[in-house]
Amino acid sequence: MGKKIKKEAEPPPKDVFDPLTIESKKAATVVLMLNSPEEEILAKACEAIYRFALKGEENKATLLELGAVEPLTKLLTHEDKIVRRNATMIFGILASNNDVKKLLRELDVMNSVIAQLAPEEEVVIHEFASLCLANMSAEYTSKVQIFEHGGLEPLIRLLASPDPDVKKNSIECIYNLAQDFQCRATLQELNAVPPILDLLKSEYPVIQLLALKTLSVITNDKEARTVLRDNQGMDHLIKILETKELNDLHIEALSVIANCLEDMDTLALIQQTGGLKKLLSFAENSTIPDIQKNAAKAITKAASDPENRKLFHEQEVEKCLVALLGSENDGTKIAASQAISAMSENSGSKEFFNNQGIPQLIQSLRSDSEEVREAAALALANLTTCNTANANAAAEADGIEPLINILSSKRDGAIANAATVLANMAMQEPLRVNIQSHDVMHALISPLRSANTVVQSKAALMVAATACDVEARTELRNSGGLEPLVELLRSKNDEVRRHASWAVMVCASDELMAVELCRLGALDILEEVNLSVSRKNKFSEAAYHKLLNNYMSLKYSLTGYLSSSNIISDGFYDYGRINPGTKLMPLKDLCLQEPTDLRAVLLVNSKSDVSPPPSMEDKSSDIGYGRSISSSSSLRRASREKTNTGFGSPTEDKSEPTSGRNTAVSKSATKEKGSRKGRGKKEEEKVKEEEEVAVAPKLTGEGSLDKEWYPPSDPDFCVYVYEVTKSIFPITNIKEQIEALAKYVAEKMGGKVSKEKLPDFSWELHISELKFQLKSNVVPIGLIKKGIFYHRALLFKALADKIGIGCSLVRGEYGRAWNEVKLMNESRKGLIGAFPPPEVYIVDLMFHPGGLMKLKSKEADLYRYL
């Protein structure tokens, strides 16, 4: 045998690279390895990058700068399970970085990540893939991508995973996705509520909390609430509340219950099982403010339904809410006030809060927190609406002053609510007087100027409720409140415009305010509003007519018509016809102007001067209906020149001025008619000149510019009023009254004038002489002794209104004007059961004074137009 020879090892093939072990200390080197085709190197590189990323946010940013993200996305679909798992783990960590999220959205890797949720994948892959999705779903764009790539279904399936981390990540992602209504609808289709309810049994609080948060969102939809109820979800929630060890879940559990209580069926179920009492007791006895606040919010949501309010009232929820009002926490007070506001829709609850609740709410009005004051005012607004007892209770609890103080709040809601409460209170006169005593009109100026339409509306409504007497309206005017109120009439908001019109209608209840409102343009604005079908309302129309009816000088100039209900008062003046949109000059300005060639302005005034000159100090006596006329000495002097007028001499009753229908008709009334013409002409002219001289300085305003201005007095008209009150007023037959007054007016205005002699009736010269003597265009009606149609018609209307004869005043064309009266048809009076409408007649004051012409007859038409 030969010697055994040792076999030599075969050298490796020349084309094979010898194994190389490298130890890298640079992340950049490892990132380069991500492009290696070797699975082992890829797996180890991913493992090293995962450990590096876990160390902090800076390392994640470094990996992003080194370009690690893009090659890693390719590894998500690698054939090797270990490489794929390690890459998924890296993305679970990296996705918490905002810049990485942005790049991942651009690279559109969502489909690859969602694919890792497949049932056949390892639990570790499920954990980190769901973690990646949870981090990505915090932003809206990523939510859309997850939803569009069908991510909801695998996430819901993973809620049953045995791994708690997978459950936690999945429910967190679902919670984020549920913020979008489309995702919520898909969750219903995928029956997500039962597996989410199962998470409440988890031993991990974070999972339970996320499940409750998700349920709180998805139970905003009715279908989800029904599914939760059918799966005994309310029992789970009540048990959580009953378990003290789970107090960190109580707030979110209450939020879910709040949503579920909106359903009548759920509320009835919880009441039957005794859960409602437990809930109220829990809320009342809890010492945690957030729990109390959420319990009150649950009641507020549920109380939006009338049947729910009824059930709550039966469970005496009011006691719980009153107790919550006593909390020191502002959030709890706000929530309790809002719940009281919701419950106040129930009449029984309103009655309960009358004795308990309102005093606490008034106390909340004094809080330092604006939000607390706003919520308390809202509750009081609802409690006092259509409830006088609660309005009284709020006033008795000294609520008026803090409510008025809130009108200067910085929160629009608080201002609107406080104004509503005050308006509700002002419906009762004693409370209105109390409110007015707190300078409320001045406090309303700022809300009226607010840019918030709700505040504007409530402020205007409050003006309508409080400006019911002269003092309040005067205070509003002096405080500068009329200007912003008039501006609100232009509002594009229907409610603001309606309430502003209402307030203007209330404010225009006296002539002084009506004149001021017209000066500020209210009438023009209302006229424009009423031309629009969409903008006008009942109040705007009523306000327009109220302004005209209380500013009759303007009404007559604009419309040329005064009805029998439009009573001419002292200070009325006939400027003549004006076109719509034209401003009517105030009487004061007209009086202070020099005379012009324009028509005379006719003034009606039976008041004597308030501050007469020394020569007329004795002017002050009252005559029928409490109207002031000239002094008895002037009256006697004027009447001595007219003792034979046939209407009774005022000297017969020097110490007893005539008043009302208790005065008897003078026995000599018919005997002395017409006997005046022949005597006392010189004396009469002398007296007339003295009176005109006395009046002239007042018309021109001489020596009184620095004092309060008063309209020019009219002693002659005062005598007219006295005489017709003495002699015509007692006549019992209305037709005879009208005839007598017509003859009286014609006599004072130059007597009967035939149609043929009308052109020769030189009334123009007479009026011009008066204007020259008075140095003004304003001529008191009593000074006119030669008047035609429109002079006589105005005097007839003025005197008729003084003694209660109903008549209208109508302006025609070419200086014509006439009076219309309504009389019953004498021929139909005796018919049983017949109530014919009265017939309208025109009173003849020119051609046949005292004659009555039936309206639309040929004779009446000739009188009016020819």
GROMACS .gro file of N, CA and C in nm, residues 434-531:
model
  294
  434ASN      N    1  -9.007  10.062   3.650
  434ASN     CA    2  -8.883  10.031   3.723
  434ASN      C    3  -8.764  10.029   3.629
  435ILE      N    4  -8.781   9.966   3.514
  435ILE     CA    5  -8.672   9.961   3.415
  435ILE      C    6  -8.636  10.101   3.367
  436GLN      N    7  -8.737  10.183   3.341
  436GLN     CA    8  -8.711  10.318   3.292
  436GLN      C    9  -8.635  10.402   3.394
  437SER      N   10  -8.653  10.372   3.522
  437SER     CA   11  -8.586  10.450   3.626
  437SER      C   12  -8.436  10.420   3.634
  438HIS      N   13  -8.391  10.318   3.559
  438HIS     CA   14  -8.249  10.282   3.561
  438HIS      C   15  -8.175  10.336   3.437
  439ASP      N   16  -8.226  10.441   3.376
  439ASP     CA   17  -8.160  10.504   3.261
  439ASP      C   18  -8.139  10.404   3.148
  440VAL      N   19  -8.245  10.324   3.122
  440VAL     CA   20  -8.231  10.218   3.024
  440VAL      C   21  -8.217  10.271   2.882
  441MET      N   22  -8.279  10.384   2.852
  441MET     CA   23  -8.272  10.437   2.716
  441MET      C   24  -8.129  10.473   2.677
  442HIS      N   25  -8.056  10.526   2.772
  442HIS     CA   26  -7.916  10.558   2.744
  442HIS      C   27  -7.836  10.430   2.723
  443ALA      N   28  -7.869  10.324   2.800
  443ALA     CA   29  -7.797  10.197   2.787
  443ALA      C   30  -7.826  10.129   2.654
  444LEU      N   31  -7.936  10.162   2.589
  444LEU     CA   32  -7.974  10.098   2.463
  444LEU      C   33  -7.902  10.156   2.342
  445ILE      N   34  -7.838  10.269   2.357
  445ILE     CA   35  -7.776  10.336   2.242
  445ILE      C   36  -7.670  10.247   2.178
  446SER      N   37  -7.583  10.190   2.260
  446SER     CA   38  -7.476  10.104   2.207
  446SER      C   39  -7.531   9.981   2.136
  447PRO      N   40  -7.628   9.906   2.195
  447PRO     CA   41  -7.685   9.792   2.121
  447PRO      C   42  -7.751   9.833   1.990
  448LEU      N   43  -7.814   9.950   1.986
  448LEU     CA   44  -7.878   9.994   1.862
  448LEU      C   45  -7.776  10.021   1.753
  449ARG      N   46  -7.654  10.055   1.793
  449ARG     CA   47  -7.548  10.083   1.696
  449ARG      C   48  -7.463   9.958   1.665
  450SER      N   49  -7.497   9.844   1.725
  450SER     CA   50  -7.420   9.721   1.705
  450SER      C   51  -7.424   9.677   1.559
  451ALA      N   52  -7.320   9.604   1.520
  451ALA     CA   53  -7.316   9.549   1.384
  451ALA      C   54  -7.381   9.411   1.378
  452ASN      N   55  -7.415   9.355   1.493
  452ASN     CA   56  -7.476   9.222   1.499
  452ASN      C   57  -7.627   9.234   1.482
  453THR      N   58  -7.683   9.161   1.386
  453THR     CA   59  -7.825   9.176   1.355
  453THR      C   60  -7.915   9.126   1.469
  454VAL      N   61  -7.869   9.024   1.542
  454VAL     CA   62  -7.950   8.975   1.655
  454VAL      C   63  -7.959   9.081   1.764
  455VAL      N   64  -7.845   9.144   1.792
  455VAL     CA   65  -7.843   9.251   1.892
  455VAL      C   66  -7.930   9.368   1.846
  456GLN      N   67  -7.917   9.405   1.719
  456GLN     CA   68  -8.000   9.514   1.665
  456GLN      C   69  -8.148   9.482   1.682
  457SER      N   70  -8.186   9.359   1.648
  457SER     CA   71  -8.326   9.319   1.656
  457SER      C   72  -8.378   9.326   1.798
  458LYS      N   73  -8.302   9.270   1.893
  458LYS     CA   74  -8.348   9.267   2.032
  458LYS      C   75  -8.349   9.408   2.093
  459ALA      N   76  -8.253   9.491   2.055
  459ALA     CA   77  -8.250   9.629   2.106
  459ALA      C   78  -8.370   9.707   2.056
  460ALA      N   79  -8.403   9.691   1.928
  460ALA     CA   80  -8.520   9.759   1.873
  460ALA      C   81  -8.648   9.709   1.938
  461LEU      N   82  -8.654   9.579   1.964
  461LEU     CA   83  -8.771   9.523   2.031
  461LEU      C   84  -8.785   9.580   2.171
  462MET      N   85  -8.672   9.600   2.237
  462MET     CA   86  -8.676   9.657   2.372
  462MET      C   87  -8.724   9.802   2.370
  463VAL      N   88  -8.683   9.876   2.268
  463VAL     CA   89  -8.733  10.013   2.253
  463VAL      C   90  -8.884  10.012   2.237
  464ALA      N   91  -8.933   9.919   2.157
  464ALA     CA   92  -9.078   9.909   2.136
  464ALA      C   93  -9.151   9.878   2.267
  465ALA      N   94  -9.085   9.799   2.353
  465ALA     CA   95  -9.149   9.759   2.478
  465ALA      C   96  -9.141   9.865   2.586
  466THR      N   97  -9.039   9.951   2.583
  466THR     CA   98  -9.017  10.045   2.693
  466THR      C   99  -9.056  10.190   2.660
  467ALA      N  100  -9.064  10.225   2.532
  467ALA     CA  101  -9.091  10.365   2.495
  467ALA      C  102  -9.240  10.390   2.484
  468CYS      N  103  -9.314  10.350   2.587
  468CYS     CA  104  -9.459  10.359   2.582
  468CYS      C  105  -9.515  10.485   2.645
  469ASP      N  106  -9.431  10.571   2.697
  469ASP     CA  107  -9.480  10.696   2.754
  469ASP      C  108  -9.389  10.810   2.712
  470VAL      N  109  -9.439  10.929   2.733
  470VAL     CA  110  -9.370  11.049   2.683
  470VAL      C  111  -9.232  11.063   2.745
  471GLU      N  112  -9.220  11.036   2.876
  471GLU     CA  113  -9.091  11.054   2.942
  471GLU      C  114  -8.985  10.963   2.884
  472ALA      N  115  -9.022  10.837   2.860
  472ALA     CA  116  -8.925  10.743   2.804
  472ALA      C  117  -8.885  10.782   2.663
  473ARG      N  118  -8.980  10.825   2.583
  473ARG     CA  119  -8.947  10.866   2.446
  473ARG      C  120  -8.860  10.991   2.446
  474THR      N  121  -8.888  11.081   2.537
  474THR     CA  122  -8.806  11.202   2.548
  474THR      C  123  -8.664  11.166   2.586
  475GLU      N  124  -8.650  11.072   2.679
  475GLU     CA  125  -8.516  11.029   2.721
  475GLU      C  126  -8.443  10.962   2.605
  476LEU      N  127  -8.515  10.882   2.527
  476LEU     CA  128  -8.453  10.818   2.410
  476LEU      C  129  -8.405  10.922   2.312
  477ARG      N  130  -8.488  11.025   2.286
  477ARG     CA  131  -8.450  11.130   2.192
  477ARG      C  132  -8.331  11.210   2.243
  478ASN      N  133  -8.333  11.245   2.370
  478ASN     CA  134  -8.224  11.324   2.428
  478ASN      C  135  -8.094  11.245   2.435
  479SER      N  136  -8.105  11.112   2.443
  479SER     CA  137  -7.984  11.028   2.449
  479SER      C  138  -7.927  11.000   2.311
  480GLY      N  139  -7.995  11.045   2.207
  480GLY     CA  140  -7.947  11.022   2.072
  480GLY      C  141  -7.982  10.884   2.018
  481GLY      N  142  -8.092  10.826   2.068
  481GLY     CA  143  -8.130  10.693   2.026
  481GLY      C  144  -8.212  10.687   1.900
  482LEU      N  145  -8.270  10.799   1.858
  482LEU     CA  146  -8.356  10.795   1.740
  482LEU      C  147  -8.277  10.775   1.611
  483GLU      N  148  -8.157  10.833   1.603
  483GLU     CA  149  -8.077  10.822   1.481
  483GLU      C  150  -8.044  10.677   1.448
  484PRO      N  151  -7.983  10.600   1.543
  484PRO     CA  152  -7.955  10.459   1.508
  484PRO      C  153  -8.081  10.377   1.486
  485LEU      N  154  -8.189  10.411   1.556
  485LEU     CA  155  -8.314  10.338   1.537
  485LEU      C  156  -8.367  10.357   1.395
  486VAL      N  157  -8.362  10.479   1.345
  486VAL     CA  158  -8.407  10.506   1.209
  486VAL      C  159  -8.318  10.435   1.108
  487GLU      N  160  -8.189  10.428   1.134
  487GLU     CA  161  -8.098  10.360   1.043
  487GLU      C  162  -8.130  10.211   1.032
  488LEU      N  163  -8.181  10.153   1.140
  488LEU     CA  164  -8.214  10.010   1.138
  488LEU      C  165  -8.328   9.980   1.041
  489LEU      N  166  -8.406  10.082   1.006
  489LEU     CA  167  -8.513  10.061   0.909
  489LEU      C  168  -8.458  10.023   0.772
  490ARG      N  169  -8.332  10.054   0.747
  490ARG     CA  170  -8.269  10.021   0.619
  490ARG      C  171  -8.211   9.880   0.617
  491SER      N  172  -8.213   9.812   0.730
  491SER     CA  173  -8.149   9.681   0.743
  491SER      C  174  -8.200   9.582   0.638
  492LYS      N  175  -8.111   9.494   0.594
  492LYS     CA  176  -8.148   9.390   0.501
  492LYS      C  177  -8.205   9.268   0.574
  493ASN      N  178  -8.192   9.268   0.707
  493ASN     CA  179  -8.244   9.157   0.787
  493ASN      C  180  -8.392   9.181   0.817
  494ASP      N  181  -8.475   9.084   0.786
  494ASP     CA  182  -8.620   9.101   0.801
  494ASP      C  183  -8.660   9.128   0.945
  495GLU      N  184  -8.603   9.053   1.039
  495GLU     CA  185  -8.642   9.069   1.179
  495GLU      C  186  -8.599   9.205   1.233
  496VAL      N  187  -8.479   9.249   1.197
  496VAL     CA  188  -8.433   9.382   1.241
  496VAL      C  189  -8.525   9.489   1.187
  497ARG      N  190  -8.559   9.478   1.059
  497ARG     CA  191  -8.645   9.578   0.996
  497ARG      C  192  -8.785   9.578   1.060
  498ARG      N  193  -8.835   9.459   1.091
  498ARG     CA  194  -8.967   9.448   1.152
  498ARG      C  195  -8.968   9.508   1.292
  499HIS      N  196  -8.869   9.475   1.374
  499HIS     CA  197  -8.865   9.527   1.511
  499HIS      C  198  -8.835   9.677   1.512
  500ALA      N  199  -8.751   9.724   1.420
  500ALA     CA  200  -8.724   9.867   1.412
  500ALA      C  201  -8.851   9.943   1.373
  501SER      N  202  -8.929   9.887   1.281
  501SER     CA  203  -9.055   9.950   1.241
  501SER      C  204  -9.152   9.954   1.359
  502TRP      N  205  -9.152   9.846   1.435
  502TRP     CA  206  -9.237   9.842   1.555
  502TRP      C  207  -9.198   9.951   1.653
  503ALA      N  208  -9.067   9.963   1.676
  503ALA     CA  209  -9.018  10.065   1.769
  503ALA      C  210  -9.051  10.206   1.720
  504VAL      N  211  -9.035  10.230   1.590
  504VAL     CA  212  -9.069  10.362   1.534
  504VAL      C  213  -9.217  10.389   1.550
  505MET      N  214  -9.299  10.287   1.529
  505MET     CA  215  -9.444  10.304   1.545
  505MET      C  216  -9.478  10.345   1.689
  506VAL      N  217  -9.410  10.283   1.787
  506VAL     CA  218  -9.434  10.318   1.927
  506VAL      C  219  -9.384  10.458   1.957
  507CYS      N  220  -9.266  10.491   1.906
  507CYS     CA  221  -9.207  10.622   1.933
  507CYS      C  222  -9.286  10.736   1.868
  508ALA      N  223  -9.357  10.706   1.760
  508ALA     CA  224  -9.429  10.811   1.688
  508ALA      C  225  -9.567  10.837   1.748
  509SER      N  226  -9.582  10.808   1.876
  509SER     CA  227  -9.714  10.822   1.939
  509SER      C  228  -9.748  10.966   1.974
  510ASP      N  229  -9.654  11.056   1.966
  510ASP     CA  230  -9.686  11.197   1.988
  510ASP      C  231  -9.623  11.281   1.878
  511GLU      N  232  -9.675  11.400   1.861
  511GLU     CA  233  -9.635  11.482   1.746
  511GLU      C  234  -9.488  11.520   1.751
  512LEU      N  235  -9.437  11.554   1.870
  512LEU     CA  236  -9.298  11.596   1.880
  512LEU      C  237  -9.203  11.488   1.830
  513MET      N  238  -9.229  11.362   1.872
  513MET     CA  239  -9.144  11.252   1.827
  513MET      C  240  -9.165  11.223   1.679
  514ALA      N  241  -9.290  11.231   1.634
  514ALA     CA  242  -9.317  11.205   1.493
  514ALA      C  243  -9.245  11.305   1.404
  515VAL      N  244  -9.245  11.432   1.444
  515VAL     CA  245  -9.175  11.535   1.368
  515VAL      C  246  -9.025  11.507   1.364
  516GLU      N  247  -8.970  11.468   1.480
  516GLU     CA  248  -8.826  11.441   1.486
  516GLU      C  249  -8.789  11.319   1.401
  517LEU      N  250  -8.871  11.215   1.408
  517LEU     CA  251  -8.844  11.096   1.328
  517LEU      C  252  -8.852  11.126   1.178
  518CYS      N  253  -8.946  11.208   1.140
  518CYS     CA  254  -8.957  11.247   0.999
  518CYS      C  255  -8.836  11.329   0.957
  519ARG      N  256  -8.789  11.415   1.047
  519ARG     CA  257  -8.671  11.496   1.017
  519ARG      C  258  -8.549  11.407   0.994
  520LEU      N  259  -8.544  11.294   1.065
  520LEU     CA  260  -8.431  11.202   1.050
  520LEU      C  261  -8.446  11.109   0.930
  521GLY      N  262  -8.558  11.121   0.859
  521GLY     CA  263  -8.577  11.044   0.736
  521GLY      C  264  -8.653  10.915   0.752
  522ALA      N  265  -8.717  10.893   0.868
  522ALA     CA  266  -8.788  10.767   0.890
  522ALA      C  267  -8.902  10.749   0.791
  523LEU      N  268  -8.974  10.855   0.762
  523LEU     CA  269  -9.088  10.844   0.672
  523LEU      C  270  -9.044  10.807   0.531
  524ASP      N  271  -8.936  10.868   0.484
  524ASP     CA  272  -8.886  10.837   0.350
  524ASP      C  273  -8.839  10.692   0.340
  525ILE      N  274  -8.770  10.646   0.445
  525ILE     CA  275  -8.720  10.508   0.444
  525ILE      C  276  -8.838  10.410   0.444
  526LEU      N  277  -8.937  10.437   0.530
  526LEU     CA  278  -9.053  10.348   0.539
  526LEU      C  279  -9.131  10.346   0.408
  527GLU      N  280  -9.139  10.462   0.343
  527GLU     CA  281  -9.209  10.468   0.215
  527GLU      C  282  -9.137  10.381   0.112
  528GLU      N  283  -9.004  10.387   0.113
  528GLU     CA  284  -8.925  10.305   0.021
  528GLU      C  285  -8.940  10.156   0.053
  529VAL      N  286  -8.937  10.123   0.183
  529VAL     CA  287  -8.951   9.983   0.225
  529VAL      C  288  -9.087   9.928   0.184
  530ASN      N  289  -9.190  10.008   0.201
  530ASN     CA  290  -9.326   9.961   0.172
  530ASN      C  291  -9.353   9.944   0.023
  531LEU      N  292  -9.265  10.000  -0.059
  531LEU     CA  293  -9.279   9.979  -0.204
  531LEU      C  294  -9.229   9.842  -0.246
   0.00000   0.00000   0.00000
